[in-house]
mmCIF file of C-alpha atoms in Angstrom:
data_model
loop_
_atom_site.group_PDB
_atom_site.id
_atom_site.type_symbol
_atom_site.label_atom_id
_atom_site.label_comp_id
_atom_site.label_asym_id
_atom_site.label_seq_id
_atom_site.Cartn_x
_atom_site.Cartn_y
_atom_site.Cartn_z
ATOM 1 C CA MET V 1 -0.072 0.302 0.174
ATOM 2 C CA ILE V 2 1.809 3.647 -1.231
ATOM 3 C CA ASP V 3 1.902 6.279 0.786
ATOM 4 C CA PRO V 4 -0.068 8.722 0.171
ATOM 5 C CA ALA V 5 1.713 11.403 1.181
ATOM 6 C CA ARG V 6 4.015 10.093 -1.841
ATOM 7 C CA ARG V 7 1.825 10.898 -4.246
ATOM 8 C CA THR V 8 3.751 13.007 -7.264
ATOM 9 C CA TYR V 9 -0.108 14.376 -8.557
ATOM 10 C CA TRP V 10 -3.533 14.916 -8.106
ATOM 11 C CA PRO V 11 -6.517 14.742 -9.496
ATOM 12 C CA THR V 12 -8.424 17.636 -8.113
ATOM 13 C CA GLN V 13 -9.023 19.286 -12.009
ATOM 14 C CA ASP V 14 -8.731 16.316 -13.737
ATOM 15 C CA TRP V 15 -6.923 12.730 -13.390
ATOM 16 C CA ARG V 16 -4.273 12.004 -15.518
ATOM 17 C CA LEU V 17 -4.376 9.060 -18.561
ATOM 18 C CA ALA V 18 -2.006 5.730 -19.101
ATOM 19 C CA SER V 19 -2.580 2.950 -21.136
ATOM 20 C CA PRO V 20 -3.103 0.289 -19.968
ATOM 21 C CA GLN V 21 0.382 -1.523 -20.878
ATOM 22 C CA GLU V 22 2.249 1.437 -18.997
ATOM 23 C CA LYS V 23 0.230 -0.105 -15.788
ATOM 24 C CA GLY V 24 0.424 -3.667 -16.058
ATOM 25 C CA LEU V 25 -2.373 -4.191 -17.110
ATOM 26 C CA GLN V 26 -2.421 -7.153 -20.259
ATOM 27 C CA PRO V 27 -4.716 -5.338 -23.244
ATOM 28 C CA GLU V 28 -5.791 -8.412 -24.493
ATOM 29 C CA LEU V 29 -8.040 -9.827 -21.310
ATOM 30 C CA LEU V 30 -9.437 -6.041 -21.345
ATOM 31 C CA ALA V 31 -10.116 -6.356 -24.975
ATOM 32 C CA LYS V 32 -11.788 -10.048 -24.242
ATOM 33 C CA MET V 33 -13.386 -7.574 -21.137
ATOM 34 C CA GLN V 34 -15.001 -5.624 -23.960
ATOM 35 C CA VAL V 35 -16.442 -8.379 -25.546
ATOM 36 C CA HIS V 36 -18.750 -9.974 -22.197
ATOM 37 C CA ILE V 37 -19.880 -6.326 -22.006
ATOM 38 C CA THR V 38 -21.133 -5.736 -25.895
ATOM 39 C CA ASP V 39 -22.776 -9.695 -26.288
ATOM 40 C CA ASP V 40 -23.693 -9.707 -22.537
ATOM 41 C CA ILE V 41 -24.286 -6.306 -20.295
ATOM 42 C CA PRO V 42 -26.230 -4.963 -22.585
ATOM 43 C CA GLY V 43 -27.966 -2.330 -19.566
ATOM 44 C CA LEU V 44 -23.614 -1.303 -18.880
ATOM 45 C CA HIS V 45 -23.367 3.172 -19.255
ATOM 46 C CA GLY V 46 -19.731 3.421 -18.515
ATOM 47 C CA LEU V 47 -16.885 1.643 -16.972
ATOM 48 C CA LEU V 48 -12.554 3.079 -15.475
ATOM 49 C CA ILE V 49 -10.081 1.767 -14.008
ATOM 50 C CA VAL V 50 -7.405 3.773 -12.475
ATOM 51 C CA ARG V 51 -4.264 2.003 -11.457
ATOM 52 C CA ASP V 52 -1.338 4.087 -9.698
ATOM 53 C CA GLY V 53 -3.374 7.385 -9.433
ATOM 54 C CA TYR V 54 -3.752 7.150 -13.189
ATOM 55 C CA LEU V 55 -6.899 6.557 -15.042
ATOM 56 C CA VAL V 56 -5.933 3.586 -17.781
ATOM 57 C CA PHE V 57 -9.525 2.553 -19.199
ATOM 58 C CA GLU V 58 -12.334 3.985 -19.782
ATOM 59 C CA GLU V 59 -15.260 3.317 -21.430
ATOM 60 C CA TYR V 60 -19.396 4.981 -22.514
ATOM 61 C CA TYR V 61 -21.637 2.433 -24.024
ATOM 62 C CA GLN V 62 -24.820 3.183 -24.737
ATOM 63 C CA GLY V 63 -24.459 7.037 -25.782
ATOM 64 C CA PHE V 64 -23.019 7.552 -21.894
ATOM 65 C CA HIS V 65 -20.742 9.849 -21.876
ATOM 66 C CA ARG V 66 -17.295 11.140 -19.427
ATOM 67 C CA LYS V 67 -19.469 14.634 -18.615
ATOM 68 C CA SER V 68 -23.234 12.446 -17.285
ATOM 69 C CA TYR V 69 -24.060 12.481 -15.073
ATOM 70 C CA ASN V 70 -24.995 9.486 -13.116
ATOM 71 C CA SER V 71 -27.772 8.928 -10.446
ATOM 72 C CA VAL V 72 -25.140 7.195 -8.509
ATOM 73 C CA SER V 73 -28.244 5.157 -6.018
ATOM 74 C CA SER V 74 -27.240 4.102 -3.161
ATOM 75 C CA VAL V 75 -23.508 5.001 -3.751
ATOM 76 C CA THR V 76 -24.572 7.870 -1.852
ATOM 77 C CA LYS V 77 -24.418 5.837 2.358
ATOM 78 C CA SER V 78 -20.367 5.615 1.160
ATOM 79 C CA TYR V 79 -20.422 9.722 0.307
ATOM 80 C CA ILE V 80 -22.871 9.698 3.577
ATOM 81 C CA SER V 81 -20.642 7.571 5.367
ATOM 82 C CA ALA V 82 -18.162 10.143 4.631
ATOM 83 C CA LEU V 83 -19.722 13.040 6.117
ATOM 84 C CA VAL V 84 -19.781 11.159 9.446
ATOM 85 C CA GLY V 85 -15.864 10.702 8.915
ATOM 86 C CA ILE V 86 -15.408 14.716 8.774
ATOM 87 C CA ALA V 87 -17.740 16.081 11.161
ATOM 88 C CA LEU V 88 -16.229 13.257 14.090
ATOM 89 C CA ALA V 89 -13.108 15.532 13.423
ATOM 90 C CA GLN V 90 -14.583 18.781 13.008
ATOM 91 C CA GLY V 91 -16.436 18.117 16.412
ATOM 92 C CA LYS V 92 -19.150 18.188 15.822
ATOM 93 C CA LEU V 93 -20.297 15.261 16.049
ATOM 94 C CA GLN V 94 -18.479 14.025 19.346
ATOM 95 C CA SER V 95 -18.850 10.181 18.979
ATOM 96 C CA LEU V 96 -19.929 7.369 16.814
ATOM 97 C CA ASP V 97 -21.675 6.009 20.797
ATOM 98 C CA GLN V 98 -24.492 9.118 20.873
ATOM 99 C CA LYS V 99 -27.386 8.131 20.930
ATOM 100 C CA ILE V 100 -29.508 9.556 17.803
ATOM 101 C CA LEU V 101 -32.864 10.057 20.048
ATOM 102 C CA ASN V 102 -29.990 12.849 21.159
ATOM 103 C CA PHE V 103 -30.672 14.721 18.011
ATOM 104 C CA PHE V 104 -34.806 14.665 18.067
ATOM 105 C CA PRO V 105 -35.184 15.620 21.461
ATOM 106 C CA ALA V 106 -38.470 16.300 21.354
ATOM 107 C CA TYR V 107 -39.775 13.001 19.598
ATOM 108 C CA ALA V 108 -37.512 11.522 22.106
ATOM 109 C CA ALA V 109 -39.434 12.643 24.755
ATOM 110 C CA ARG V 110 -42.381 10.523 24.361
ATOM 111 C CA VAL V 111 -39.806 7.238 23.940
ATOM 112 C CA THR V 112 -40.550 4.497 25.606
ATOM 113 C CA ASP V 113 -39.096 2.115 23.551
ATOM 114 C CA SER V 114 -35.692 0.978 25.706
ATOM 115 C CA ARG V 115 -34.012 -1.257 22.225
ATOM 116 C CA LYS V 116 -35.031 2.712 20.263
ATOM 117 C CA GLN V 117 -33.561 4.885 23.110
ATOM 118 C CA ALA V 118 -30.073 2.741 22.756
ATOM 119 C CA ILE V 119 -29.628 2.963 18.894
ATOM 120 C CA THR V 120 -26.028 5.304 18.405
ATOM 121 C CA LEU V 121 -24.752 6.793 15.323
ATOM 122 C CA ARG V 122 -22.869 3.505 15.076
ATOM 123 C CA HIS V 123 -25.407 1.284 14.797
ATOM 124 C CA MET V 124 -27.067 3.483 12.003
ATOM 125 C CA LEU V 125 -23.239 3.310 10.022
ATOM 126 C CA SER V 126 -23.716 -0.439 10.378
ATOM 127 C CA LEU V 127 -27.354 -1.164 9.578
ATOM 128 C CA GLN V 128 -27.336 -2.205 12.528
ATOM 129 C CA THR V 129 -30.735 -0.080 14.334
ATOM 130 C CA GLY V 130 -33.311 -2.788 14.817
ATOM 131 C CA PHE V 131 -35.240 -0.991 13.700
ATOM 132 C CA ALA V 132 -38.764 -2.631 11.626
ATOM 133 C CA HIS V 133 -37.874 -2.897 7.632
ATOM 134 C CA GLU V 134 -41.786 -1.905 6.560
ATOM 135 C CA MET V 135 -42.904 1.439 4.905
ATOM 136 C CA PRO V 136 -45.310 3.407 3.970
ATOM 137 C CA ASP V 137 -46.556 3.364 0.907
ATOM 138 C CA LYS V 138 -45.562 6.907 -0.877
ATOM 139 C CA PHE V 139 -43.110 7.474 1.934
ATOM 140 C CA TRP V 140 -41.725 10.778 -0.021
ATOM 141 C CA LEU V 141 -45.013 11.952 -0.487
ATOM 142 C CA ASN V 142 -44.954 12.720 3.629
ATOM 143 C CA PRO V 143 -44.056 16.508 4.488
ATOM 144 C CA SER V 144 -42.216 14.688 7.128
ATOM 145 C CA PRO V 145 -39.693 11.678 6.443
ATOM 146 C CA VAL V 146 -37.408 11.416 8.653
ATOM 147 C CA GLN V 147 -40.235 11.297 12.026
ATOM 148 C CA LEU V 148 -41.706 9.014 10.243
ATOM 149 C CA THR V 149 -39.062 6.532 9.179
ATOM 150 C CA LEU V 150 -38.045 7.696 13.694
ATOM 151 C CA GLU V 151 -41.284 6.200 14.429
ATOM 152 C CA ARG V 152 -40.791 2.325 13.655
ATOM 153 C CA PRO V 153 -40.950 0.526 15.587
ATOM 154 C CA MET V 154 -38.149 -1.644 16.782
ATOM 155 C CA ILE V 155 -38.386 -6.174 16.517
ATOM 156 C CA GLU V 156 -34.520 -6.522 17.072
ATOM 157 C CA GLN V 157 -32.007 -5.194 20.004
ATOM 158 C CA PRO V 158 -29.576 -2.384 18.489
ATOM 159 C CA GLY V 159 -26.283 -3.729 17.079
ATOM 160 C CA GLU V 160 -27.439 -8.151 16.633
ATOM 161 C CA VAL V 161 -29.044 -7.718 13.223
ATOM 162 C CA PHE V 162 -27.867 -6.113 10.017
ATOM 163 C CA TYR V 163 -30.854 -5.208 7.588
ATOM 164 C CA TYR V 164 -29.916 -3.144 4.414
ATOM 165 C CA ASP V 165 -31.931 -0.198 6.005
ATOM 166 C CA SER V 166 -32.038 2.412 3.373
ATOM 167 C CA ASN V 167 -34.749 4.810 5.093
ATOM 168 C CA GLY V 168 -32.335 4.679 8.154
ATOM 169 C CA VAL V 169 -29.669 6.293 6.475
ATOM 170 C CA ASP V 170 -31.822 9.657 6.161
ATOM 171 C CA ILE V 171 -31.980 10.048 9.989
ATOM 172 C CA LEU V 172 -28.218 9.950 9.226
ATOM 173 C CA SER V 173 -27.939 12.507 6.543
ATOM 174 C CA ALA V 174 -30.795 14.523 9.017
ATOM 175 C CA ILE V 175 -28.113 14.517 12.063
ATOM 176 C CA LEU V 176 -25.705 15.387 9.670
ATOM 177 C CA THR V 177 -27.815 18.716 8.800
ATOM 178 C CA ARG V 178 -28.843 19.605 12.563
ATOM 179 C CA VAL V 179 -24.614 19.495 13.702
ATOM 180 C CA THR V 180 -23.937 21.076 10.760
ATOM 181 C CA GLY V 181 -26.795 23.848 9.813
ATOM 182 C CA MET V 182 -26.710 22.972 6.677
ATOM 183 C CA SER V 183 -27.767 19.527 3.845
ATOM 184 C CA ALA V 184 -25.799 17.175 3.492
ATOM 185 C CA ALA V 185 -25.002 17.799 0.048
ATOM 186 C CA ALA V 186 -23.631 21.833 0.711
ATOM 187 C CA TYR V 187 -21.806 19.596 3.625
ATOM 188 C CA ALA V 188 -19.808 17.852 1.445
ATOM 189 C CA ASP V 189 -19.605 20.708 -1.634
ATOM 190 C CA ALA V 190 -18.088 23.326 1.541
ATOM 191 C CA THR V 191 -15.254 19.709 2.670
ATOM 192 C CA LEU V 192 -14.639 17.246 0.279
ATOM 193 C CA PHE V 193 -16.228 18.537 -2.991
ATOM 194 C CA LYS V 194 -14.474 21.725 -3.694
ATOM 195 C CA THR V 195 -10.451 20.114 -2.358
ATOM 196 C CA ILE V 196 -10.899 17.156 -4.521
ATOM 197 C CA GLY V 197 -12.826 18.404 -7.607
ATOM 198 C CA VAL V 198 -16.535 17.385 -7.734
ATOM 199 C CA TRP V 199 -19.305 19.837 -9.555
ATOM 200 C CA HIS V 200 -15.878 21.591 -10.382
ATOM 201 C CA ASP V 201 -16.628 25.808 -9.428
ATOM 202 C CA GLY V 202 -20.571 24.672 -9.454
ATOM 203 C CA ALA V 203 -21.002 24.655 -13.015
ATOM 204 C CA PRO V 204 -23.753 21.709 -12.638
ATOM 205 C CA ARG V 205 -25.920 23.182 -10.533
ATOM 206 C CA PHE V 206 -29.789 23.266 -11.825
ATOM 207 C CA THR V 207 -28.241 20.799 -14.048
ATOM 208 C CA TRP V 208 -31.335 18.297 -14.541
ATOM 209 C CA ARG V 209 -32.225 22.004 -15.265
ATOM 210 C CA ASN V 210 -30.296 23.290 -17.399
ATOM 211 C CA ASP V 211 -29.829 20.154 -19.511
ATOM 212 C CA PRO V 212 -32.221 18.716 -20.506
ATOM 213 C CA GLN V 213 -31.454 17.219 -23.415
ATOM 214 C CA GLY V 214 -28.362 15.755 -22.321
ATOM 215 C CA VAL V 215 -27.628 11.932 -21.661
ATOM 216 C CA HIS V 216 -27.457 12.206 -17.574
ATOM 217 C CA LEU V 217 -29.518 9.833 -15.558
ATOM 218 C CA TRP V 218 -31.989 11.010 -13.060
ATOM 219 C CA HIS V 219 -32.559 9.314 -9.594
ATOM 220 C CA GLY V 220 -36.672 9.686 -9.969
ATOM 221 C CA ASP V 221 -37.860 9.588 -6.084
ATOM 222 C CA ALA V 222 -37.473 12.862 -3.466
ATOM 223 C CA TYR V 223 -37.080 16.235 -4.756
ATOM 224 C CA TRP V 224 -34.276 18.581 -6.867
ATOM 225 C CA ASP V 225 -33.547 21.274 -4.790
ATOM 226 C CA GLU V 226 -34.836 24.396 -6.331
ATOM 227 C CA LYS V 227 -33.136 26.587 -4.436
ATOM 228 C CA HIS V 228 -28.660 26.108 -4.687
ATOM 229 C CA GLY V 229 -29.410 23.629 -7.839
ATOM 230 C CA TYR V 230 -26.908 20.698 -5.679
ATOM 231 C CA LEU V 231 -27.665 17.543 -7.819
ATOM 232 C CA TRP V 232 -28.982 15.207 -4.896
ATOM 233 C CA LYS V 233 -32.149 14.178 -3.954
ATOM 234 C CA VAL V 234 -34.221 16.114 -1.187
ATOM 235 C CA ASP V 235 -37.187 15.315 1.071
ATOM 236 C CA PRO V 236 -40.302 17.586 1.897
ATOM 237 C CA GLU V 237 -38.049 19.229 4.704
ATOM 238 C CA GLY V 238 -34.630 20.037 2.028
ATOM 239 C CA ASN V 239 -32.756 16.931 3.889
ATOM 240 C CA SER V 240 -30.276 15.928 1.398
ATOM 241 C CA ALA V 241 -32.143 11.810 0.797
ATOM 242 C CA GLY V 242 -28.977 10.003 3.238
ATOM 243 C CA GLY V 243 -29.663 6.494 0.793
ATOM 244 C CA PHE V 244 -29.626 7.080 -2.232
ATOM 245 C CA GLY V 245 -30.111 10.460 -4.550
ATOM 246 C CA ALA V 246 -27.072 11.596 -4.965
ATOM 247 C CA HIS V 247 -25.855 12.318 -8.946
ATOM 248 C CA PHE V 248 -22.135 12.399 -10.253
ATOM 249 C CA THR V 249 -19.317 11.974 -13.585
ATOM 250 C CA ALA V 250 -17.816 8.476 -13.402
ATOM 251 C CA ARG V 251 -14.828 10.296 -13.389
ATOM 252 C CA GLU V 252 -15.558 12.571 -9.728
ATOM 253 C CA MET V 253 -16.610 9.104 -8.635
ATOM 254 C CA ALA V 254 -13.190 7.494 -9.572
ATOM 255 C CA LYS V 255 -12.438 10.789 -7.033
ATOM 256 C CA PHE V 256 -14.177 9.523 -3.914
ATOM 257 C CA GLY V 257 -12.873 5.953 -4.821
ATOM 258 C CA TYR V 258 -8.854 6.996 -5.200
ATOM 259 C CA LEU V 259 -9.596 9.627 -1.684
ATOM 260 C CA TYR V 260 -10.908 6.543 0.549
ATOM 261 C CA LEU V 261 -7.840 4.156 -1.452
ATOM 262 C CA ASN V 262 -5.238 7.054 0.092
ATOM 263 C CA ARG V 263 -6.835 6.569 3.864
ATOM 264 C CA GLY V 264 -9.109 10.099 3.532
ATOM 265 C CA PHE V 265 -5.134 12.401 2.533
ATOM 266 C CA TRP V 266 -6.006 14.305 -0.735
ATOM 267 C CA ASP V 267 -2.738 16.423 -1.669
ATOM 268 C CA GLY V 268 -0.984 18.085 1.523
ATOM 269 C CA GLU V 269 -4.627 17.718 3.529
ATOM 270 C CA GLN V 270 -6.233 14.874 5.824
ATOM 271 C CA LEU V 271 -10.441 14.860 4.818
ATOM 272 C CA ILE V 272 -11.427 12.456 5.684
ATOM 273 C CA PRO V 273 -9.388 10.529 9.951
ATOM 274 C CA ALA V 274 -7.486 7.459 8.517
ATOM 275 C CA ASP V 275 -8.914 5.651 11.564
ATOM 276 C CA TYR V 276 -11.914 6.760 10.490
ATOM 277 C CA VAL V 277 -11.425 5.342 7.014
ATOM 278 C CA ALA V 278 -10.424 2.261 8.625
ATOM 279 C CA GLU V 279 -12.643 1.457 10.733
ATOM 280 C CA SER V 280 -15.785 2.749 8.033
ATOM 281 C CA THR V 281 -13.565 -0.532 5.934
ATOM 282 C CA ARG V 282 -13.188 -3.204 8.307
ATOM 283 C CA GLN V 283 -15.947 -5.904 8.978
ATOM 284 C CA HIS V 284 -18.919 -4.525 11.215
ATOM 285 C CA SER V 285 -21.161 -7.393 10.778
ATOM 286 C CA ASN V 286 -21.785 -10.028 8.142
ATOM 287 C CA GLY V 287 -23.945 -8.410 6.129
ATOM 288 C CA GLY V 288 -26.621 -10.266 4.180
ATOM 289 C CA ALA V 289 -29.047 -8.451 1.010
ATOM 290 C CA PRO V 290 -29.363 -7.550 -1.296
ATOM 291 C CA VAL V 291 -25.885 -7.195 -2.003
ATOM 292 C CA GLY V 292 -24.570 -10.238 0.156
ATOM 293 C CA ASP V 293 -20.940 -9.388 1.272
ATOM 294 C CA ALA V 294 -19.638 -8.357 4.877
ATOM 295 C CA TYR V 295 -20.456 -4.204 5.245
ATOM 296 C CA GLY V 296 -18.719 -2.447 7.417
ATOM 297 C CA TYR V 297 -20.167 1.722 8.131
ATOM 298 C CA LEU V 298 -22.195 1.776 5.183
ATOM 299 C CA TRP V 299 -19.226 0.297 2.349
ATOM 300 C CA TRP V 300 -19.350 -3.191 1.762
ATOM 301 C CA LEU V 301 -16.955 -5.282 2.276
ATOM 302 C CA THR V 302 -14.967 -8.799 0.479
ATOM 303 C CA GLN V 303 -12.232 -10.560 -1.288
ATOM 304 C CA TYR V 304 -11.243 -11.207 -5.034
ATOM 305 C CA LYS V 305 -8.402 -13.161 -5.781
ATOM 306 C CA GLY V 306 -7.233 -12.927 -2.189
ATOM 307 C CA HIS V 307 -7.208 -9.683 -2.277
ATOM 308 C CA ASN V 308 -8.952 -7.782 0.358
ATOM 309 C CA VAL V 309 -11.664 -5.154 -1.520
ATOM 310 C CA PHE V 310 -14.557 -2.731 0.099
ATOM 311 C CA PHE V 311 -16.563 -1.743 -2.186
ATOM 312 C CA ALA V 312 -19.788 1.077 -2.220
ATOM 313 C CA SER V 313 -22.836 0.050 -4.341
ATOM 314 C CA GLY V 314 -25.883 0.541 -5.711
ATOM 315 C CA TYR V 315 -29.257 -0.444 -7.754
ATOM 316 C CA GLY V 316 -28.491 -2.239 -11.160
ATOM 317 C CA GLY V 317 -24.185 -1.970 -11.254
ATOM 318 C CA LYS V 318 -23.008 1.400 -10.093
ATOM 319 C CA THR V 319 -20.121 1.635 -8.167
ATOM 320 C CA ILE V 320 -16.461 2.145 -6.636
ATOM 321 C CA CYS V 321 -14.893 -0.421 -6.025
ATOM 322 C CA VAL V 322 -11.317 -0.493 -4.128
ATOM 323 C CA ILE V 323 -8.511 -2.187 -4.086
ATOM 324 C CA PRO V 324 -6.255 -0.798 -1.612
ATOM 325 C CA SER V 325 -3.193 -4.373 -2.233
ATOM 326 C CA LEU V 326 -3.650 -3.251 -6.054
ATOM 327 C CA ASP V 327 -3.525 0.289 -5.930
ATOM 328 C CA LEU V 328 -6.384 0.489 -8.141
ATOM 329 C CA VAL V 329 -9.742 1.778 -7.793
ATOM 330 C CA VAL V 330 -12.989 0.323 -10.480
ATOM 331 C CA VAL V 331 -16.513 2.225 -10.572
ATOM 332 C CA THR V 332 -19.381 1.532 -13.045
ATOM 333 C CA ILE V 333 -22.286 3.331 -14.147
ATOM 334 C CA SER V 334 -25.771 1.857 -14.398
ATOM 335 C CA SER V 335 -28.906 1.437 -15.851
ATOM 336 C CA THR V 336 -31.744 1.247 -13.462
ATOM 337 C CA ASP V 337 -34.407 0.190 -16.270
ATOM 338 C CA GLN V 338 -32.231 -2.414 -17.274
ATOM 339 C CA GLU V 339 -31.209 -4.088 -13.491
ATOM 340 C CA GLY V 340 -35.433 -4.160 -13.748
ATOM 341 C CA LYS V 341 -35.354 -6.547 -16.632
ATOM 342 C CA ASN V 342 -33.106 -8.696 -16.149
ATOM 343 C CA ALA V 343 -31.877 -9.558 -12.831
ATOM 344 C CA GLU V 344 -28.173 -10.951 -14.744
ATOM 345 C CA GLN V 345 -26.813 -6.964 -14.336
ATOM 346 C CA TRP V 346 -26.017 -7.497 -11.545
ATOM 347 C CA PRO V 347 -23.876 -10.211 -10.629
ATOM 348 C CA ARG V 348 -22.205 -9.548 -14.632
ATOM 349 C CA ILE V 349 -21.360 -6.318 -12.926
ATOM 350 C CA LYS V 350 -19.842 -6.806 -10.568
ATOM 351 C CA ALA V 351 -18.315 -9.742 -11.964
ATOM 352 C CA LEU V 352 -15.538 -8.028 -14.295
ATOM 353 C CA VAL V 353 -13.384 -7.222 -11.587
ATOM 354 C CA PRO V 354 -12.677 -10.373 -10.773
ATOM 355 C CA ASP V 355 -13.025 -12.110 -13.634
ATOM 356 C CA TYR V 356 -11.056 -9.765 -16.355
ATOM 357 C CA ILE V 357 -9.308 -7.195 -14.446
ATOM 358 C CA ILE V 358 -7.951 -8.490 -11.926
ATOM 359 C CA PRO V 359 -6.036 -11.518 -14.547
ATOM 360 C CA ALA V 360 -5.407 -8.452 -17.152
ATOM 361 C CA LEU V 361 -2.127 -7.432 -14.020
ATOM 362 C CA ALA V 362 -1.197 -11.051 -13.543
#
């Protein structure tokens, strides 16, 4: 694993390019991968490979291109995890053992279930809250979705059972708003994105309105931030959605993966505490559906060909995959609609890394 302080350049403005051969990838295997994508994965919109800090492979499909903005679906969760780490470093959060009800005192006064009183930020990050799984229909039409999420009954003791609770991550986003005074999107822009070169100079704001004919993939749920224009969906109260809703280009997604590859360090600045990155990307539960791998703090964990891997995962094959031992980041963007038609889309996209990309480094 390379010491981040020894990096000779940072892709803040844009990625430097290198050929696959220059960074040790065999083009023959990548060519076979291209044939497989064309024949068997019609829902893939883009694939990027970053090796040793250089963009060595970048292909787009179905009309998408490097300036396309993409709904990253549940990859958003991993961004929320990063913002919790930043808020801890800034003293806006004191500890992951803080009880979540402390941030909602008006509601907390009415809670009598000791299990709900025991839920901490740590439980929220590891998706082991114990909340009931059912949510009402048309959740996003409710005037206060976060309140509705908090009011769910408990069915388990916190910290005991993993459940992929997207709505619970909305609570985390609302907590970030309460302690920072700004939406998660605004907080990310101020503390993270400006430094690593995401949503550069505010130019992407209101893209859904300013470029209605562009080749982009927008998430269908929740609402656009019509006041500030961030490419991150909001609820009726203005909280950034936590379980989904962020939109980035594939190159911007790769920057976030590269930040985590470098343990939260970027061009002389420790943006996210290194110990928090390490804690986030180690196993806190065995995980489960829908991905089936182990789970950290809003990051999935697995092994490919003997290498430890952590990855952010969104519906249908939207991924940021990080393999520190190989100095490797892989990003995929994909069709939401096509996933609904072909259940094999996500497994086939996930398999590109162990079946083609890592063998190309042999």
